[in-house]
Short mmCIF file of C-alpha atoms in Angstrom, two decimals:
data_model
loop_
_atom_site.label_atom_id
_atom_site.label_comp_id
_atom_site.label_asym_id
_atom_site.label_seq_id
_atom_site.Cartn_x
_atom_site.Cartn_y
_atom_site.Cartn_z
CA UNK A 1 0.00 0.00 0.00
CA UNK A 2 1.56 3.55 -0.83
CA UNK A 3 2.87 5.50 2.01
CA UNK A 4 -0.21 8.11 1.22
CA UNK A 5 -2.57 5.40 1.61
CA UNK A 6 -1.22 4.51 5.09
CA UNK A 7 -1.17 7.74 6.41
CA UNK A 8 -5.02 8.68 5.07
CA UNK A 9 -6.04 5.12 6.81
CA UNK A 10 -4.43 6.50 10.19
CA UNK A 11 -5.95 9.54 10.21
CA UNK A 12 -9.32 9.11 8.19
CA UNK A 13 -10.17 5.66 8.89
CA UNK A 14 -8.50 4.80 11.87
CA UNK A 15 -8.70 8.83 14.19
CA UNK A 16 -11.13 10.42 12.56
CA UNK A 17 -13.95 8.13 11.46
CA UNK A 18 -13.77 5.54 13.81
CA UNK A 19 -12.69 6.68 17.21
CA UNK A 20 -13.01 10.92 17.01
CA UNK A 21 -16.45 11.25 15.11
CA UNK A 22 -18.52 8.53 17.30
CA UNK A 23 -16.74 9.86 20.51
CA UNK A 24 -18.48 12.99 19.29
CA UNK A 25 -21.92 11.28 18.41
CA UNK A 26 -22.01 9.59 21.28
CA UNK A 27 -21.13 13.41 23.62
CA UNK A 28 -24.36 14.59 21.56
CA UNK A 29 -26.52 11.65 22.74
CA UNK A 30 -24.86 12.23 26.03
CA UNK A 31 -26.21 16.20 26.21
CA UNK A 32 -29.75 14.99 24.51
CA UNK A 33 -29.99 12.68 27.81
CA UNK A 34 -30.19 9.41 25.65
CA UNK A 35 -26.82 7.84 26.96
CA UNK A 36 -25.28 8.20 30.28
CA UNK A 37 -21.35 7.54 30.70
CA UNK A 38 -20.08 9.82 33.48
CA UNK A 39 -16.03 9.51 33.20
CA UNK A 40 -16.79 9.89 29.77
CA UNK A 41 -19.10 13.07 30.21
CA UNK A 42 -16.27 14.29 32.12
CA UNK A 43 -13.46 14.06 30.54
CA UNK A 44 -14.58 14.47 26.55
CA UNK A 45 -14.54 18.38 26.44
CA UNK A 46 -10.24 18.27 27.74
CA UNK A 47 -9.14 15.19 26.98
CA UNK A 48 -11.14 13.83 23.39
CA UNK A 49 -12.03 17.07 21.83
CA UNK A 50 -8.64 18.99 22.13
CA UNK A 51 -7.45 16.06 19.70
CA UNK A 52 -8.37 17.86 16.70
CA UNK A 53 -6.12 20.40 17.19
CA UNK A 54 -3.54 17.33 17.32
CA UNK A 55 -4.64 15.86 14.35
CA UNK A 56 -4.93 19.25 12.28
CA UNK A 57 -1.63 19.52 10.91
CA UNK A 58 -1.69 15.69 9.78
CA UNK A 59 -4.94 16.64 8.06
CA UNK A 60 -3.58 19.55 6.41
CA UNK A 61 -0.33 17.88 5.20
CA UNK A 62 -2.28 14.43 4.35
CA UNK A 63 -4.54 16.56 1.76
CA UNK A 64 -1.78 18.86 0.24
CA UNK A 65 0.47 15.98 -0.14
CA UNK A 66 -1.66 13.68 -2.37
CA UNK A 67 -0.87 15.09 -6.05
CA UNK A 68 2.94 14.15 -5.12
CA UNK A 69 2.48 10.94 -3.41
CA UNK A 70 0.03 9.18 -5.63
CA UNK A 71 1.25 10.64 -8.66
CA UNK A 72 2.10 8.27 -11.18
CA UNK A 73 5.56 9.79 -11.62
CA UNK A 74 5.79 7.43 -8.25
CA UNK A 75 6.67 4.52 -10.08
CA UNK A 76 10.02 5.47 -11.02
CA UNK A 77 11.10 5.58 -7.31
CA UNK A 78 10.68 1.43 -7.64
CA UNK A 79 11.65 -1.47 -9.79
CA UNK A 80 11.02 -2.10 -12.69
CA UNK A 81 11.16 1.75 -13.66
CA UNK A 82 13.64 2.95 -11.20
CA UNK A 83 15.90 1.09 -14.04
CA UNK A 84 15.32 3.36 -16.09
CA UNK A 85 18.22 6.39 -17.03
CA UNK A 86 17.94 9.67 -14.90
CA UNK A 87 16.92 11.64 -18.21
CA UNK A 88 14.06 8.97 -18.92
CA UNK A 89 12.76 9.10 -15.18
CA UNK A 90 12.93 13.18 -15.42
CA UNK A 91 10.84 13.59 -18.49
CA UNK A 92 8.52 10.77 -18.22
CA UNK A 93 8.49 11.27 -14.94
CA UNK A 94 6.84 15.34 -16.16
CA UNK A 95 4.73 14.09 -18.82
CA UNK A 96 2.53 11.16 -16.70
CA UNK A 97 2.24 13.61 -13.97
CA UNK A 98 0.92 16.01 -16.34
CA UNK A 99 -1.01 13.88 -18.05
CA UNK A 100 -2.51 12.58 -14.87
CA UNK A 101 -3.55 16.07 -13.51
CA UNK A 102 -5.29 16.65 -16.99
CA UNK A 103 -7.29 13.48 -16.37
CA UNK A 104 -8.47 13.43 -12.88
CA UNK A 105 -10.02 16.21 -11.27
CA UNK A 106 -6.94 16.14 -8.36
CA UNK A 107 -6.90 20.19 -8.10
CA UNK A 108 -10.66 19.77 -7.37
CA UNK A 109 -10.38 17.43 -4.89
CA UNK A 110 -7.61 18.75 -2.72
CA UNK A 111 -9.06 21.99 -2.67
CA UNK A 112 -12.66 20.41 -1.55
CA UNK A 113 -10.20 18.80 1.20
CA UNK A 114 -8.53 21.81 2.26
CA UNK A 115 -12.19 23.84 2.65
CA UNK A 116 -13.45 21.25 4.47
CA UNK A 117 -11.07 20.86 6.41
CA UNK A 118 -10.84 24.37 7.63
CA UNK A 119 -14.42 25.04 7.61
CA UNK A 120 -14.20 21.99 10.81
CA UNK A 121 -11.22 24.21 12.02
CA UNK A 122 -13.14 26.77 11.96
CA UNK A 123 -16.29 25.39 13.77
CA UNK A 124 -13.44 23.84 16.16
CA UNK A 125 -11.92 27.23 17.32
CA UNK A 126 -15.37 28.77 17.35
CA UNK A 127 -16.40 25.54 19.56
CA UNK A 128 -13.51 26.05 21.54
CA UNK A 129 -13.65 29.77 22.32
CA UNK A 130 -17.25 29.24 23.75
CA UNK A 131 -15.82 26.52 26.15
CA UNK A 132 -13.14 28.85 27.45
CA UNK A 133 -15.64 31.29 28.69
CA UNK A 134 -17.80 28.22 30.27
CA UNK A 135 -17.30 27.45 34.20
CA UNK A 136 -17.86 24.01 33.92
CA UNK A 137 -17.00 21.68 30.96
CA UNK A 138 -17.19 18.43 32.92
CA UNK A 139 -20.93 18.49 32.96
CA UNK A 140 -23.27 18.09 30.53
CA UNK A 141 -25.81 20.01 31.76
CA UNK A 142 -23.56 22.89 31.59
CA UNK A 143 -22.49 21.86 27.94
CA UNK A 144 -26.08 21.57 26.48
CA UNK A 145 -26.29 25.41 25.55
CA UNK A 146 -23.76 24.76 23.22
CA UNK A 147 -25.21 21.70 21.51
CA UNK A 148 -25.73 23.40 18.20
CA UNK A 149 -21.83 24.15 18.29
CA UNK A 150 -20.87 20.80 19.10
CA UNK A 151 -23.65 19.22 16.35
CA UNK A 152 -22.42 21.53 13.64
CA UNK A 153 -18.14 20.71 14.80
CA UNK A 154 -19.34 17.18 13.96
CA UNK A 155 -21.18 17.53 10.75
CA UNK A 156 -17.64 19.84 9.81
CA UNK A 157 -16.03 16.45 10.57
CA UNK A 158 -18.09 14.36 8.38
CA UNK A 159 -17.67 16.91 5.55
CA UNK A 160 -13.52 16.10 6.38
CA UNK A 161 -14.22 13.01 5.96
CA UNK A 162 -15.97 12.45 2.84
CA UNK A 163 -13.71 14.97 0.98
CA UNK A 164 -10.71 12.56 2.09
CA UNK A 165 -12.43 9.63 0.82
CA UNK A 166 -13.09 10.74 -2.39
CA UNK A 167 -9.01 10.46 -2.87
CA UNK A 168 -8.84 7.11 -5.03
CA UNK A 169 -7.06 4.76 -3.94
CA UNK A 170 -4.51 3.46 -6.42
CA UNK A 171 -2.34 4.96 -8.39
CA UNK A 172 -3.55 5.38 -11.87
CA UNK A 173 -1.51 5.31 -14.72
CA UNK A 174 -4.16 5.58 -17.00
CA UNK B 1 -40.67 -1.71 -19.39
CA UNK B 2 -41.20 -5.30 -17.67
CA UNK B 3 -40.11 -5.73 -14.10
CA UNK B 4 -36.63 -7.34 -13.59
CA UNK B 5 -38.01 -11.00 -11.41
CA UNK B 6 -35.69 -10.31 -8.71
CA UNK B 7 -36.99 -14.11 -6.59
CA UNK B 8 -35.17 -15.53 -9.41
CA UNK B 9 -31.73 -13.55 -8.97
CA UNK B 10 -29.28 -14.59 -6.68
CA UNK B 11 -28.87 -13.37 -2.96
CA UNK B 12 -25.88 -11.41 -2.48
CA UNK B 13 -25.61 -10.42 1.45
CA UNK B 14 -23.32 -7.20 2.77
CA UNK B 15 -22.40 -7.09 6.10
CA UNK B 16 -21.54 -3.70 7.47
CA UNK B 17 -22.39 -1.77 10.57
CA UNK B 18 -20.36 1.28 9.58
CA UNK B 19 -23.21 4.30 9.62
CA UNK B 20 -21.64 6.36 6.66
CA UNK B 21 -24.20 4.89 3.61
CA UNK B 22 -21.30 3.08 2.47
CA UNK B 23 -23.50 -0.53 2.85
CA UNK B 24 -26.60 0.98 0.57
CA UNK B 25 -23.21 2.50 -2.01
CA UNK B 26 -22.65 -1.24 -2.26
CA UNK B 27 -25.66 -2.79 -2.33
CA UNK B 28 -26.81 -0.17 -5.13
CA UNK B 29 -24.18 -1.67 -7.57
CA UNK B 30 -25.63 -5.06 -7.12
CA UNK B 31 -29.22 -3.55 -8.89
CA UNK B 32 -30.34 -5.80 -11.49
CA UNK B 33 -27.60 -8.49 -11.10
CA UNK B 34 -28.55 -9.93 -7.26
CA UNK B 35 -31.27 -9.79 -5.08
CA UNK B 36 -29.45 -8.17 -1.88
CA UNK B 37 -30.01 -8.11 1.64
CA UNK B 38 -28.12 -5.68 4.42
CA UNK B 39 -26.84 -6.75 7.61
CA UNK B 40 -25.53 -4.67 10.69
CA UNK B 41 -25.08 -3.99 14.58
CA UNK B 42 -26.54 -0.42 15.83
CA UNK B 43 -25.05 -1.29 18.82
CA UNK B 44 -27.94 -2.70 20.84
CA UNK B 45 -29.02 -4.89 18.22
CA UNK B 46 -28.06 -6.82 14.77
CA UNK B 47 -30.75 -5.74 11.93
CA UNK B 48 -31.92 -7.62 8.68
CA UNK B 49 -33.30 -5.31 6.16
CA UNK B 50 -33.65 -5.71 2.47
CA UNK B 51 -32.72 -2.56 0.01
CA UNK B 52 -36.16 -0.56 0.43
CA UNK B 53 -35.36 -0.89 4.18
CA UNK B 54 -38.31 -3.88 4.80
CA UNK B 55 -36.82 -5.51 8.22
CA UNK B 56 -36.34 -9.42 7.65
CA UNK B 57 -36.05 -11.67 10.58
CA UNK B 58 -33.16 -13.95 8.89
CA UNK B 59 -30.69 -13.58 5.98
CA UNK B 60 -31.35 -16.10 3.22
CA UNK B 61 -28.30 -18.53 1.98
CA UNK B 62 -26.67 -16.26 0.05
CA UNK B 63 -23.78 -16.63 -3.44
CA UNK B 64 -21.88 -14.12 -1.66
CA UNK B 65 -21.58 -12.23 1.06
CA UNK B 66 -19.84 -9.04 1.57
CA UNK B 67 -18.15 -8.66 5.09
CA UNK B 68 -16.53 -5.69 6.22
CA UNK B 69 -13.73 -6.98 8.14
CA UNK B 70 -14.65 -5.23 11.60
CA UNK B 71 -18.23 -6.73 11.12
CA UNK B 72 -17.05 -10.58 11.56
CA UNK B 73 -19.03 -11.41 14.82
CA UNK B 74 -22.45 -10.11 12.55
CA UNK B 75 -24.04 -12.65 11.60
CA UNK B 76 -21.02 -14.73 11.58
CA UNK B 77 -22.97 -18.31 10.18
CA UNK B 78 -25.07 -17.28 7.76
CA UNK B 79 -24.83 -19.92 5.02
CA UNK B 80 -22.58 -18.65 1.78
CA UNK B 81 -20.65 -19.68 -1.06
CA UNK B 82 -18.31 -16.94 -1.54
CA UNK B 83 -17.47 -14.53 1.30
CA UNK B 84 -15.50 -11.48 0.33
CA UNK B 85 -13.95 -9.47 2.95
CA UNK B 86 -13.51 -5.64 2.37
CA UNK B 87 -13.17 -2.37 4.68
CA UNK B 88 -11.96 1.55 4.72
CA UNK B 89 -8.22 0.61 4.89
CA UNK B 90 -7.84 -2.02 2.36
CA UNK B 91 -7.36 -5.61 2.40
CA UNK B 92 -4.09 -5.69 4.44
CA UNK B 93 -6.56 -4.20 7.36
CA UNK B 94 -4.82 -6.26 10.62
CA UNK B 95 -8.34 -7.71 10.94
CA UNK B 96 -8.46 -9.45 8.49
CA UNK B 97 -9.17 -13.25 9.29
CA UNK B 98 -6.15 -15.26 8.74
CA UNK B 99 -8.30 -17.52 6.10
CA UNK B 100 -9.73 -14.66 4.52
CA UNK B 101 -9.76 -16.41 0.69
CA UNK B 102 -10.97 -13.00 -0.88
CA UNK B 103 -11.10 -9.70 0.36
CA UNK B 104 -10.87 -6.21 -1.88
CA UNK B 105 -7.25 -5.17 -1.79
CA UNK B 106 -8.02 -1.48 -2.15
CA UNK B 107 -9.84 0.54 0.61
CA UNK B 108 -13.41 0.93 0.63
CA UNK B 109 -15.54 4.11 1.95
CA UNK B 110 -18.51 5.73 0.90
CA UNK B 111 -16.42 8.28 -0.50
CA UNK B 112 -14.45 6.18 -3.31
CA UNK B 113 -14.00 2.57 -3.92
CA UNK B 114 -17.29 0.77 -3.79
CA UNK B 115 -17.57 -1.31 -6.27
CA UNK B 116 -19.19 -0.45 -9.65
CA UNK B 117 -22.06 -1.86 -11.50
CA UNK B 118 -19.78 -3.97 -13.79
CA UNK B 119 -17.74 -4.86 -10.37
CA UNK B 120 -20.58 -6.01 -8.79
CA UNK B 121 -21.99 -8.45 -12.20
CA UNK B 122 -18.36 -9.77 -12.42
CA UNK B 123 -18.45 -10.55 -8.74
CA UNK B 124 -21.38 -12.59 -8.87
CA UNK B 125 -20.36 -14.60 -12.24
CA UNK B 126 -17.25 -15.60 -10.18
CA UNK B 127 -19.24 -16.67 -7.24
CA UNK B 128 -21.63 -18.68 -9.53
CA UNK B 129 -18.46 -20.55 -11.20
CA UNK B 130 -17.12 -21.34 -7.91
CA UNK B 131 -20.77 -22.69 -6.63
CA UNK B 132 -20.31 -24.55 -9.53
CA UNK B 133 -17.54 -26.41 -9.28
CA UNK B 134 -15.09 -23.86 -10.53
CA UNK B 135 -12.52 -23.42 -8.33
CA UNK B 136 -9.91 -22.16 -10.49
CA UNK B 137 -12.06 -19.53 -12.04
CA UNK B 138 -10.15 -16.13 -12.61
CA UNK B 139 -10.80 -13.79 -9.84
CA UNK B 140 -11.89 -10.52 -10.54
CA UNK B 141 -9.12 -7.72 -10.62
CA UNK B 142 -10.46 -6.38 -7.60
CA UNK B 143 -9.57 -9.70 -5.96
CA UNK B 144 -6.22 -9.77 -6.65
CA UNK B 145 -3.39 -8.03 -4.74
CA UNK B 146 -2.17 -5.16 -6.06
CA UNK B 147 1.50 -5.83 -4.85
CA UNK B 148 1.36 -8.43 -7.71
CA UNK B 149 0.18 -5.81 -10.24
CA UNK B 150 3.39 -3.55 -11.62
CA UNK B 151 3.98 -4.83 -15.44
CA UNK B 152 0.82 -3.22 -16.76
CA UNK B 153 1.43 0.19 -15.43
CA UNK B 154 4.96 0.06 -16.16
CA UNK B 155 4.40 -0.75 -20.15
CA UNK B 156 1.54 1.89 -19.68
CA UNK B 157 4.04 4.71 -18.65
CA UNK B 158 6.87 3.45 -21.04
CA UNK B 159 4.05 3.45 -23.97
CA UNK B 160 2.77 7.27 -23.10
CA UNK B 161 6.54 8.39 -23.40
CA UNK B 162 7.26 6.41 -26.90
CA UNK B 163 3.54 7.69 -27.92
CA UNK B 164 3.96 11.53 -26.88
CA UNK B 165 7.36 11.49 -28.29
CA UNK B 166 6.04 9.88 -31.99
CA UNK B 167 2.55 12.38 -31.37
CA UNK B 168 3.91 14.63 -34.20
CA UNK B 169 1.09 15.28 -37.16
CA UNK B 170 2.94 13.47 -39.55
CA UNK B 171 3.55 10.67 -37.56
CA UNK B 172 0.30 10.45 -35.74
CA UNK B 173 -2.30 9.42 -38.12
CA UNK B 174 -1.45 5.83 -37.29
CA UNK B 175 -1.70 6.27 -34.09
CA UNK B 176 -4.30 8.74 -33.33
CA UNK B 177 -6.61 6.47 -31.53
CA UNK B 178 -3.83 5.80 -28.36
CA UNK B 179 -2.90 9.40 -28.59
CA UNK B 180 -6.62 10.49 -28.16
CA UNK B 181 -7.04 7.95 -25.38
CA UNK B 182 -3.83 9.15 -23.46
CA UNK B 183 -5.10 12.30 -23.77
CA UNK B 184 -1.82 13.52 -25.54
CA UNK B 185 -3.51 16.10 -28.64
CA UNK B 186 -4.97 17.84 -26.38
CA UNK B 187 -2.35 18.27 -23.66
CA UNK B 188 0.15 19.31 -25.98
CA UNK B 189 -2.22 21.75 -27.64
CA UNK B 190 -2.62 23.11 -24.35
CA UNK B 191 -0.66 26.03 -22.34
CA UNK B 192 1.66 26.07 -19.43
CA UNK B 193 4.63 25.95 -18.26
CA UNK B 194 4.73 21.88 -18.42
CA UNK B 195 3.40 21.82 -21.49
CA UNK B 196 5.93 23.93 -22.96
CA UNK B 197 9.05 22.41 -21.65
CA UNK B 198 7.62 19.10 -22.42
CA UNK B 199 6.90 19.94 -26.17
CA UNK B 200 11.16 21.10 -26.35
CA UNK B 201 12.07 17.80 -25.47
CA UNK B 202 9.75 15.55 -26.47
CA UNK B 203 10.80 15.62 -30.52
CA UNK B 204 14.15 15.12 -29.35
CA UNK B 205 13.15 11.66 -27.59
CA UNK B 206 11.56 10.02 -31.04
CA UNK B 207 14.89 7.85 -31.66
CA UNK B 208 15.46 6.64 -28.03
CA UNK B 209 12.11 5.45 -27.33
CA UNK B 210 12.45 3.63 -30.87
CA UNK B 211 15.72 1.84 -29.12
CA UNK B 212 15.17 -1.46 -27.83
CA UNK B 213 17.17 -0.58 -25.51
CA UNK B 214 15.57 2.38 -24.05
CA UNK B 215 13.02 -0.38 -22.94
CA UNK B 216 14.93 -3.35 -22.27
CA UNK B 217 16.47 -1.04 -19.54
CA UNK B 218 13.74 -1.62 -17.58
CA UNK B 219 12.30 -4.71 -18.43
CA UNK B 220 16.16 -5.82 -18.65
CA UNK B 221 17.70 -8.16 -21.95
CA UNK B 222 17.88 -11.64 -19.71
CA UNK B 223 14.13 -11.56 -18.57
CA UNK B 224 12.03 -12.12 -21.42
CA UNK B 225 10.44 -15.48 -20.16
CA UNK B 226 9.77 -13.62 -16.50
CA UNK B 227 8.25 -10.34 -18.06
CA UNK B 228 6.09 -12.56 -20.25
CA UNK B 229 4.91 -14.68 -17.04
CA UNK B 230 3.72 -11.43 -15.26
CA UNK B 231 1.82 -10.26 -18.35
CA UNK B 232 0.10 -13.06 -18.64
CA UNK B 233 -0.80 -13.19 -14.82
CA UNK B 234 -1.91 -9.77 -14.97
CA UNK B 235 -4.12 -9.88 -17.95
CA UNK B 236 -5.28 -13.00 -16.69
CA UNK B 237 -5.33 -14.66 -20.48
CA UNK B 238 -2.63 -16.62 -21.78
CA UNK B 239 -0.09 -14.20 -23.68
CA UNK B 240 -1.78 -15.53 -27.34
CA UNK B 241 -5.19 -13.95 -26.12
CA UNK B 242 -3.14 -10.54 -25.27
CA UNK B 243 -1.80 -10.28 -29.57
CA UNK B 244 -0.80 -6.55 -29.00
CA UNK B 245 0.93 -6.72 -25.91
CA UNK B 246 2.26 -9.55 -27.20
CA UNK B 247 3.55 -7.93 -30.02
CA UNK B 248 4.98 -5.45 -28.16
CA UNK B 249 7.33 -7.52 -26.24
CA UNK B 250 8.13 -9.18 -29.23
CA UNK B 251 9.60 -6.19 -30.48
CA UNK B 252 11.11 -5.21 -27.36
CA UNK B 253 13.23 -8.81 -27.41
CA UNK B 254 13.31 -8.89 -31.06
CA UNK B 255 15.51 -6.64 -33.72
CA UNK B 256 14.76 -3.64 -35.13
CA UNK B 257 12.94 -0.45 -33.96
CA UNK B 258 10.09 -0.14 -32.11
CA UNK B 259 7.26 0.46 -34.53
CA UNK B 260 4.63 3.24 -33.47
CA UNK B 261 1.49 1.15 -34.51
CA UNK B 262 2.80 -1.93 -32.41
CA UNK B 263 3.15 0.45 -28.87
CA UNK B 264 -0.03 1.98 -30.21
CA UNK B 265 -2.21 -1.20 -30.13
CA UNK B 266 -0.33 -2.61 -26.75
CA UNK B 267 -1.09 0.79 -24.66
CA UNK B 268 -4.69 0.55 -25.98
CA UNK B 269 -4.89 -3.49 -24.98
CA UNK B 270 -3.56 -2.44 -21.34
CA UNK B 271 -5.00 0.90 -21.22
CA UNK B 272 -8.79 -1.49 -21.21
CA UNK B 273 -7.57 -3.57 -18.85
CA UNK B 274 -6.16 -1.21 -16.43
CA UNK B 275 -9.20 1.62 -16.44
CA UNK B 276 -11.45 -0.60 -18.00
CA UNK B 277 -12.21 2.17 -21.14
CA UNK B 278 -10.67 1.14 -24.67
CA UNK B 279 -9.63 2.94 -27.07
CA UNK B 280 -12.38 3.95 -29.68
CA UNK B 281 -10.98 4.51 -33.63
CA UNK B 282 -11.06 7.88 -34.70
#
């Protein structure tokens, strides 16, 4: 699997849509009083939603890094066209990278990636801000004035997520 | 228009509790081809439902059933012939059960990689040669690890350089249909700085890529029998059923140059099996 490939699994797969997003489905069934978890209710607002700020720059880097990583100009980093002369690997190298960029829509989809994902930083620090100003962040009864805040951070992280998926997952040479 | 008889179409069951409309992505590719039925955990409870959402209270015995690999404790007995694993980071996902006979290599979200309509028919003509009696049917691409797929692409790439080097008008007309489907007239009719340094240097690359040699550097002079193996196991046809690849490596391991019209005809034979579009004649 390509080294981009690993790194979107961490973050997308792996952070983001399995353990970040339900943590924060599950804090908004917590303030609508339909699930009860009390070490959980206490510690989500400074211990499991600081994490996107963690995770930010990976997210950043992950989505502005795809037209180098997957590009097809890749192969020549590996056998069998790593064989190839230095001259051969240079101008090939240009023209399936060009070619590829002329055939998928990659401009589009990193910069669907990047506004996504700082539309979520933005609902984030706007999330965050709120908090500071809020006595009590270990209770949910005290959090529940800012469930429209928290519902709208977590739609901002689906929107993440389904830009980053829409990254294929090969490397196409054609 | 009659009403496809979908009692008489096979069941094809997906198992996945992931809450992202990934299962209904799949199970919409399936339309026509199987009769298919949903399985998942909400957490409290493991739910049957058919594709307009009816609730069933068992899965039938299905041809095949789709498992996402964190979903193996759903409805872990239900009777199959062909179970393919799959999931959002690929089939080398760590849980991945150590007899997993098929899984889909590449990762699978709601976003990109569910399978496509022609995926999804394929799927289910393999299952039905298995069920009967076919075990050495040829697995779908999808199927097969991609660590084992690198000759294709690599004759791909080496053909767009020989093709956009030999993509002058007078030389073209032979060889219009791979140029069209590489995209190369209209790239290099195009503007930009790429475009521009690649048109200086291109003309100047006609008689390399006509070398054998400028291709037997990669594929290298004493491997002619192991290059031809790995076309063959990537086109999944013996090499006689591939003529214009064939062909190609002919040339390659033959004398002489390297004929336009021959990489012409080979990038179109691998260009269809790689994105699955051929070329079309101008």
């Amino acid at each position: 699997m390509p080294r981009w490939q690993k790194r979107r699994s961490a973050f997308n797969h792996d952070w983001l849509k399995n353990r970040y997003m339900p943590a924060l489905a599950k804090y908004l069934n917590l303030l609508d009083d339909r699930v009860e978890d009390r070490e959980f209710e206490r510690s989500f607002v400074s211990n499991i939603l600081p994490e996107w700020q963690e995770n930010l720059d990976e997210a950043r880097a992950l989505v502005l890094d795809f037209e180098q990583e997957m590009s097809p100009r890749r192969l020549f980093e590996s056998p069998p066209l790593s064989r190839s002369d230095e001259d051969t690997r240079r101008w090939v190298g240009e023209l399936v990278h060009a070619l590829w960029l002329r055939r998928c829509p990659v401009k589009q989809w990193v910069s669907e990636a990047v506004e996504a994902t700082e539309r979520a930083d933005a609902a984030y620090r706007n999330l965050r801000d709120l908090l500071r100003a809020s006595a009590d962040t270990r209770s949910a009864q005290a959090m529940i004035p800012y469930r429209a805040q928290f519902a709208e951070f977590r739609a901002r992280c689906q929107g993440v997520a389904n830009a980053v998926s829409k990254f294929p997952s090969e490397v196409k040479v054609v | 228009m009659a009403e496809i008889e979908t009692d008489c179409l096979p069941v094809v069951v997906i198992i996945d509790s992931s809450e992202d409309g990934r299962r209904e992505k799949m199970a919409a590719a399936f339309a026509g081809v199987a009769r298919v039925q949903l399985a998942y955990n909400t957490g409290l409870e493991i739910i049957f439902t058919d594709t307009a959402n009816a609730l069933l209270t068992e899965l039938d015995p299905a041809l095949v059933t789709l498992r996402h690999f964190r979903d193996l404790l759903t409805a872990p007995s239900n009777a199959t012939t062909v179970t393919v694993y799959f999931g959002g980071n690929g089939g080398n996902d760590a849980a991945a059960p150590r007899d997993a006979r098929f899984r889909i290599w590449r990762p699978i979200s709601a976003g990109s990689g569910c399978l496509e309509s022609s995926e999804a028919r394929e799927l289910v003509e393999f299952a039905q040669k298995i069920e009967s009696g076919e075990a050495d049917a040829q697995r779908p691409d999808f199927l097969k690890n991609p660590q084992t797929v690198f000759m294709l692409p690599t004759l791909s790439v080496l053909c767009q350089g020989y093709l956009a080097a030999h993509a002058l008008p007078e030389e073209a007309q032979g060889i219009r249909h791979a140029l069209e489907h590489a995209g190369l007239p209209a790239f290099l009719e195009g503007e930009g700085d790429d475009v521009a340094a690649l048109k200086r240097v291109l003309p100047l690359k006609r008689g390399v890529t006509s070398s054998r040699r400028w291709w037997l550097d990669v594929l290298k002079e004493d491997c002619r029998q192991e290059v031809e193996e790995q076309i063959v196991s990537e086109m999944g046809v013996p090499l006689d059923e591939s003529p214009a690849v064939k062909a190609l490596v002919a040339a390659v391991y033959g004398a002489g140059k390297i004929q336009p019209s021959v990489v012409a005809n080979a990038y179109c034979a691998i260009a269809a099996k790689l994105s699955g579009k051929p070329c079309t004649q101008g």
